[in-house]
Amino acid sequence: MDRNFVLNMIQPLVQHGLYELPKTSVPHVLNEVAAIGYLMGRGYDFYTARRIVESWEVDESFPPYQYIPYYQPGVY
């Protein structure tokens, strides 16, 4: 597989993660990016995968897999 093809395919995902990072916790961004990437690997395009993953969020987290009672900058 051509590296340029792979890197080009994941650019929207990388950019989305970087966009979300200042707004929420690192664990949340990693969960979101990994879930979107998984769905993309299963054949969904980025925008559909992102909509699916966003629909799973409850108060900016993915319970029960991401439980953060409060966010402390610099701790995560």
Coordinates of N, CA, C and O in Angstrom, one line a residue:
M1 N 0.8 -1.2 0.0 CA 0.0 0.0 0.0 C 0.9 1.2 0.0 O 1.9 1.3 0.7
D2 N 0.5 2.2 -0.7 CA 1.2 3.4 -0.9 C 1.1 4.3 0.4 O 0.0 4.6 0.8
R3 N 2.2 4.7 0.9 CA 2.2 5.5 2.2 C 1.4 6.8 2.0 O 0.7 7.3 2.9
N4 N 1.6 7.5 0.8 CA 0.9 8.7 0.5 C -0.7 8.5 0.5 O -1.4 9.4 1.0
F5 N -1.1 7.4 0.0 CA -2.6 7.1 0.0 C -3.0 7.0 1.5 O -4.1 7.6 1.8
V6 N -2.3 6.2 2.3 CA -2.7 6.0 3.7 C -2.7 7.4 4.5 O -3.7 7.7 5.1
L7 N -1.6 8.1 4.3 CA -1.5 9.4 5.0 C -2.6 10.4 4.6 O -3.1 11.2 5.4
N8 N -2.9 10.4 3.3 CA -3.9 11.2 2.7 C -5.3 10.9 3.3 O -6.1 11.7 3.6
M9 N -5.6 9.6 3.4 CA -6.9 9.1 3.9 C -7.1 9.5 5.4 O -8.2 9.7 5.8
I10 N -6.0 9.5 6.2 CA -6.2 9.8 7.6 C -6.1 11.3 7.9 O -6.3 11.7 9.1
Q11 N -5.8 12.2 7.0 CA -5.6 13.6 7.3 C -6.9 14.2 7.9 O -6.7 15.0 8.8
P12 N -8.1 13.9 7.4 CA -9.3 14.5 8.1 C -9.4 14.1 9.5 O -9.7 14.9 10.4
L13 N -9.0 12.9 9.8 CA -9.0 12.4 11.2 C -8.0 13.1 12.1 O -8.3 13.5 13.2
V14 N -6.8 13.3 11.5 CA -5.8 14.0 12.3 C -6.2 15.4 12.5 O -6.1 15.9 13.7
Q15 N -6.7 16.1 11.5 CA -7.1 17.5 11.7 C -8.2 17.6 12.6 O -8.3 18.5 13.4
H16 N -9.1 16.7 12.6 CA -10.3 16.7 13.6 C -9.8 16.5 15.0 O -10.2 17.3 15.9
G17 N -8.8 15.6 15.2 CA -8.3 15.4 16.6 C -7.6 16.7 17.1 O -7.7 17.1 18.2
L18 N -6.8 17.3 16.2 CA -6.1 18.6 16.6 C -7.1 19.7 16.8 O -6.9 20.5 17.7
Y19 N -8.2 19.7 16.1 CA -9.2 20.7 16.3 C -9.9 20.6 17.6 O -10.2 21.5 18.3
E20 N -10.2 19.3 18.0 CA -10.9 19.0 19.2 C -10.0 19.1 20.5 O -10.5 19.4 21.6
L21 N -8.7 18.9 20.3 CA -7.8 18.9 21.5 C -7.9 20.1 22.4 O -8.0 19.9 23.6
P22 N -7.9 21.3 22.0 CA -8.0 22.4 22.9 C -9.3 22.5 23.6 O -9.4 23.2 24.6
K23 N -10.4 21.9 23.1 CA -11.7 22.0 23.6 C -12.1 21.0 24.7 O -13.1 21.2 25.4
T24 N -11.4 19.9 24.7 CA -11.8 18.8 25.6 C -10.5 18.0 26.1 O -9.4 18.4 25.8
S25 N -10.7 17.0 26.8 CA -9.6 16.2 27.4 C -8.9 15.3 26.4 O -9.5 14.9 25.4
V26 N -7.7 15.1 26.7 CA -6.9 14.2 25.8 C -7.5 12.8 25.7 O -7.6 12.2 24.6
P27 N -7.9 12.2 26.9 CA -8.6 10.8 26.7 C -9.8 10.9 25.8 O -10.0 9.9 25.1
H28 N -10.6 12.0 25.9 CA -11.7 12.0 25.0 C -11.4 12.1 23.6 O -11.9 11.4 22.7
V29 N -10.4 12.9 23.2 CA -9.9 13.1 21.8 C -9.4 11.7 21.3 O -9.7 11.3 20.2
L30 N -8.6 11.0 22.2 CA -8.0 9.8 21.7 C -9.1 8.7 21.5 O -9.1 8.0 20.5
N31 N -10.1 8.7 22.4 CA -11.2 7.8 22.2 C -12.0 8.1 20.9 O -12.3 7.2 20.2
E32 N -12.2 9.3 20.7 CA -13.0 9.8 19.5 C -12.2 9.5 18.2 O -12.8 8.9 17.3
V33 N -10.9 9.8 18.2 CA -10.1 9.6 17.0 C -10.0 8.1 16.7 O -10.1 7.6 15.6
A34 N -9.7 7.3 17.8 CA -9.6 5.9 17.6 C -10.9 5.2 17.1 O -10.9 4.4 16.2
A35 N -12.0 5.7 17.6 CA -13.3 5.1 17.2 C -13.6 5.5 15.7 O -14.1 4.6 15.0
I36 N -13.3 6.7 15.4 CA -13.6 7.2 14.0 C -12.6 6.4 13.1 O -13.1 5.9 12.0
G37 N -11.4 6.2 13.5 CA -10.4 5.5 12.6 C -10.8 4.0 12.5 O -10.7 3.5 11.4
Y38 N -11.4 3.4 13.5 CA -11.8 2.1 13.4 C -13.0 2.0 12.4 O -13.0 1.1 11.5
L39 N -13.9 2.9 12.5 CA -15.1 2.8 11.6 C -14.6 3.1 10.2 O -15.1 2.5 9.2
M40 N -13.6 4.0 10.0 CA -13.1 4.2 8.6 C -12.5 2.9 8.1 O -12.6 2.6 6.9
G41 N -11.8 2.2 9.0 CA -11.2 0.9 8.6 C -12.3 -0.1 8.2 O -12.0 -1.1 7.4
R42 N -13.5 0.1 8.7 CA -14.6 -0.8 8.4 C -15.3 -0.4 7.2 O -16.3 -1.0 6.8
G43 N -14.9 0.7 6.5 CA -15.5 1.1 5.3 C -16.3 2.4 5.3 O -16.7 2.8 4.2
Y44 N -16.5 3.0 6.4 CA -17.2 4.3 6.5 C -16.3 5.4 6.1 O -15.1 5.4 6.3
D45 N -16.9 6.4 5.4 CA -16.1 7.6 5.1 C -15.9 8.4 6.4 O -16.6 8.2 7.4
F46 N -15.0 9.3 6.4 CA -14.7 10.1 7.6 C -15.9 10.8 8.2 O -16.2 10.8 9.4
Y47 N -16.7 11.5 7.3 CA -17.8 12.3 7.8 C -18.9 11.4 8.4 O -19.5 11.7 9.5
T48 N -19.2 10.2 7.8 CA -20.2 9.3 8.4 C -19.7 8.7 9.7 O -20.4 8.7 10.7
A49 N -18.4 8.3 9.7 CA -17.8 7.8 10.9 C -17.8 8.8 12.1 O -18.2 8.5 13.2
R50 N -17.5 10.0 11.7 CA -17.5 11.1 12.8 C -18.9 11.3 13.3 O -19.1 11.4 14.5
R51 N -19.9 11.3 12.4 CA -21.3 11.5 12.9 C -21.7 10.4 13.8 O -22.4 10.6 14.8
I52 N -21.4 9.1 13.5 CA -21.7 8.0 14.3 C -21.1 8.1 15.7 O -21.7 8.0 16.7
V53 N -19.8 8.4 15.7 CA -19.1 8.5 17.0 C -19.6 9.7 17.8 O -19.8 9.6 19.0
E54 N -19.9 10.8 17.2 CA -20.4 12.0 17.9 C -21.8 11.6 18.5 O -22.1 12.1 19.6
S55 N -22.5 10.7 17.9 CA -23.8 10.3 18.4 C -23.7 9.5 19.7 O -24.6 9.3 20.5
W56 N -22.5 8.9 19.9 CA -22.3 8.1 21.1 C -21.9 8.9 22.3 O -21.9 8.4 23.4
E57 N -21.6 10.2 22.1 CA -21.1 11.0 23.2 C -22.3 11.3 24.2 O -23.4 11.6 23.8
V58 N -21.9 11.3 25.5 CA -22.8 11.8 26.5 C -22.0 12.8 27.4 O -21.1 12.4 28.0
D59 N -22.4 14.1 27.3 CA -21.6 15.1 28.1 C -20.2 15.1 27.8 O -19.3 15.0 28.7
E60 N -19.8 15.0 26.5 CA -18.4 15.0 26.1 C -17.6 13.9 26.7 O -16.4 14.0 27.0
S61 N -18.2 12.7 26.8 CA -17.5 11.5 27.2 C -18.1 10.3 26.6 O -19.2 10.4 26.0
F62 N -17.5 9.1 26.7 CA -18.0 7.9 26.1 C -18.2 6.9 27.3 O -17.4 6.0 27.5
P63 N -19.3 7.1 28.1 CA -19.5 6.1 29.2 C -19.8 4.7 28.7 O -20.4 4.7 27.6
P64 N -19.5 3.7 29.4 CA -18.7 3.7 30.6 C -17.2 3.6 30.4 O -16.4 3.4 31.3
Y65 N -16.8 3.7 29.1 CA -15.3 3.5 28.8 C -14.5 4.7 29.1 O -13.3 4.6 29.3
Q66 N -15.1 5.9 29.2 CA -14.3 7.1 29.5 C -15.0 7.8 30.6 O -16.0 8.5 30.4
Y67 N -14.6 7.6 31.8 CA -15.2 8.2 33.0 C -14.2 9.2 33.6 O -13.2 8.8 34.1
I68 N -14.5 10.5 33.4 CA -13.6 11.5 34.0 C -14.6 12.4 34.8 O -15.3 13.2 34.2
P69 N -14.6 12.3 36.1 CA -15.6 13.1 36.9 C -15.4 14.6 36.7 O -16.3 15.4 36.7
Y70 N -14.2 15.1 36.5 CA -13.9 16.5 36.2 C -12.6 16.6 35.5 O -11.7 15.7 35.7
Y71 N -12.4 17.6 34.7 CA -11.2 17.7 33.9 C -10.2 18.6 34.6 O -10.6 19.7 35.0
Q72 N -9.0 18.2 34.8 CA -8.0 19.0 35.4 C -6.8 19.2 34.4 O -6.2 18.3 34.0
P73 N -6.7 20.4 33.8 CA -5.6 20.6 32.8 C -4.3 20.2 33.4 O -4.0 20.5 34.5
G74 N -3.5 19.6 32.6 CA -2.2 19.2 32.9 C -2.1 17.8 33.6 O -1.0 17.3 33.8
V75 N -3.3 17.3 34.0 CA -3.3 16.0 34.7 C -3.3 14.8 33.7 O -2.8 13.8 34.0
Y76 N -4.0 15.0 32.6 CA -4.2 13.9 31.7 C -3.2 14.0 30.6 O -3.1 14.7 29.7

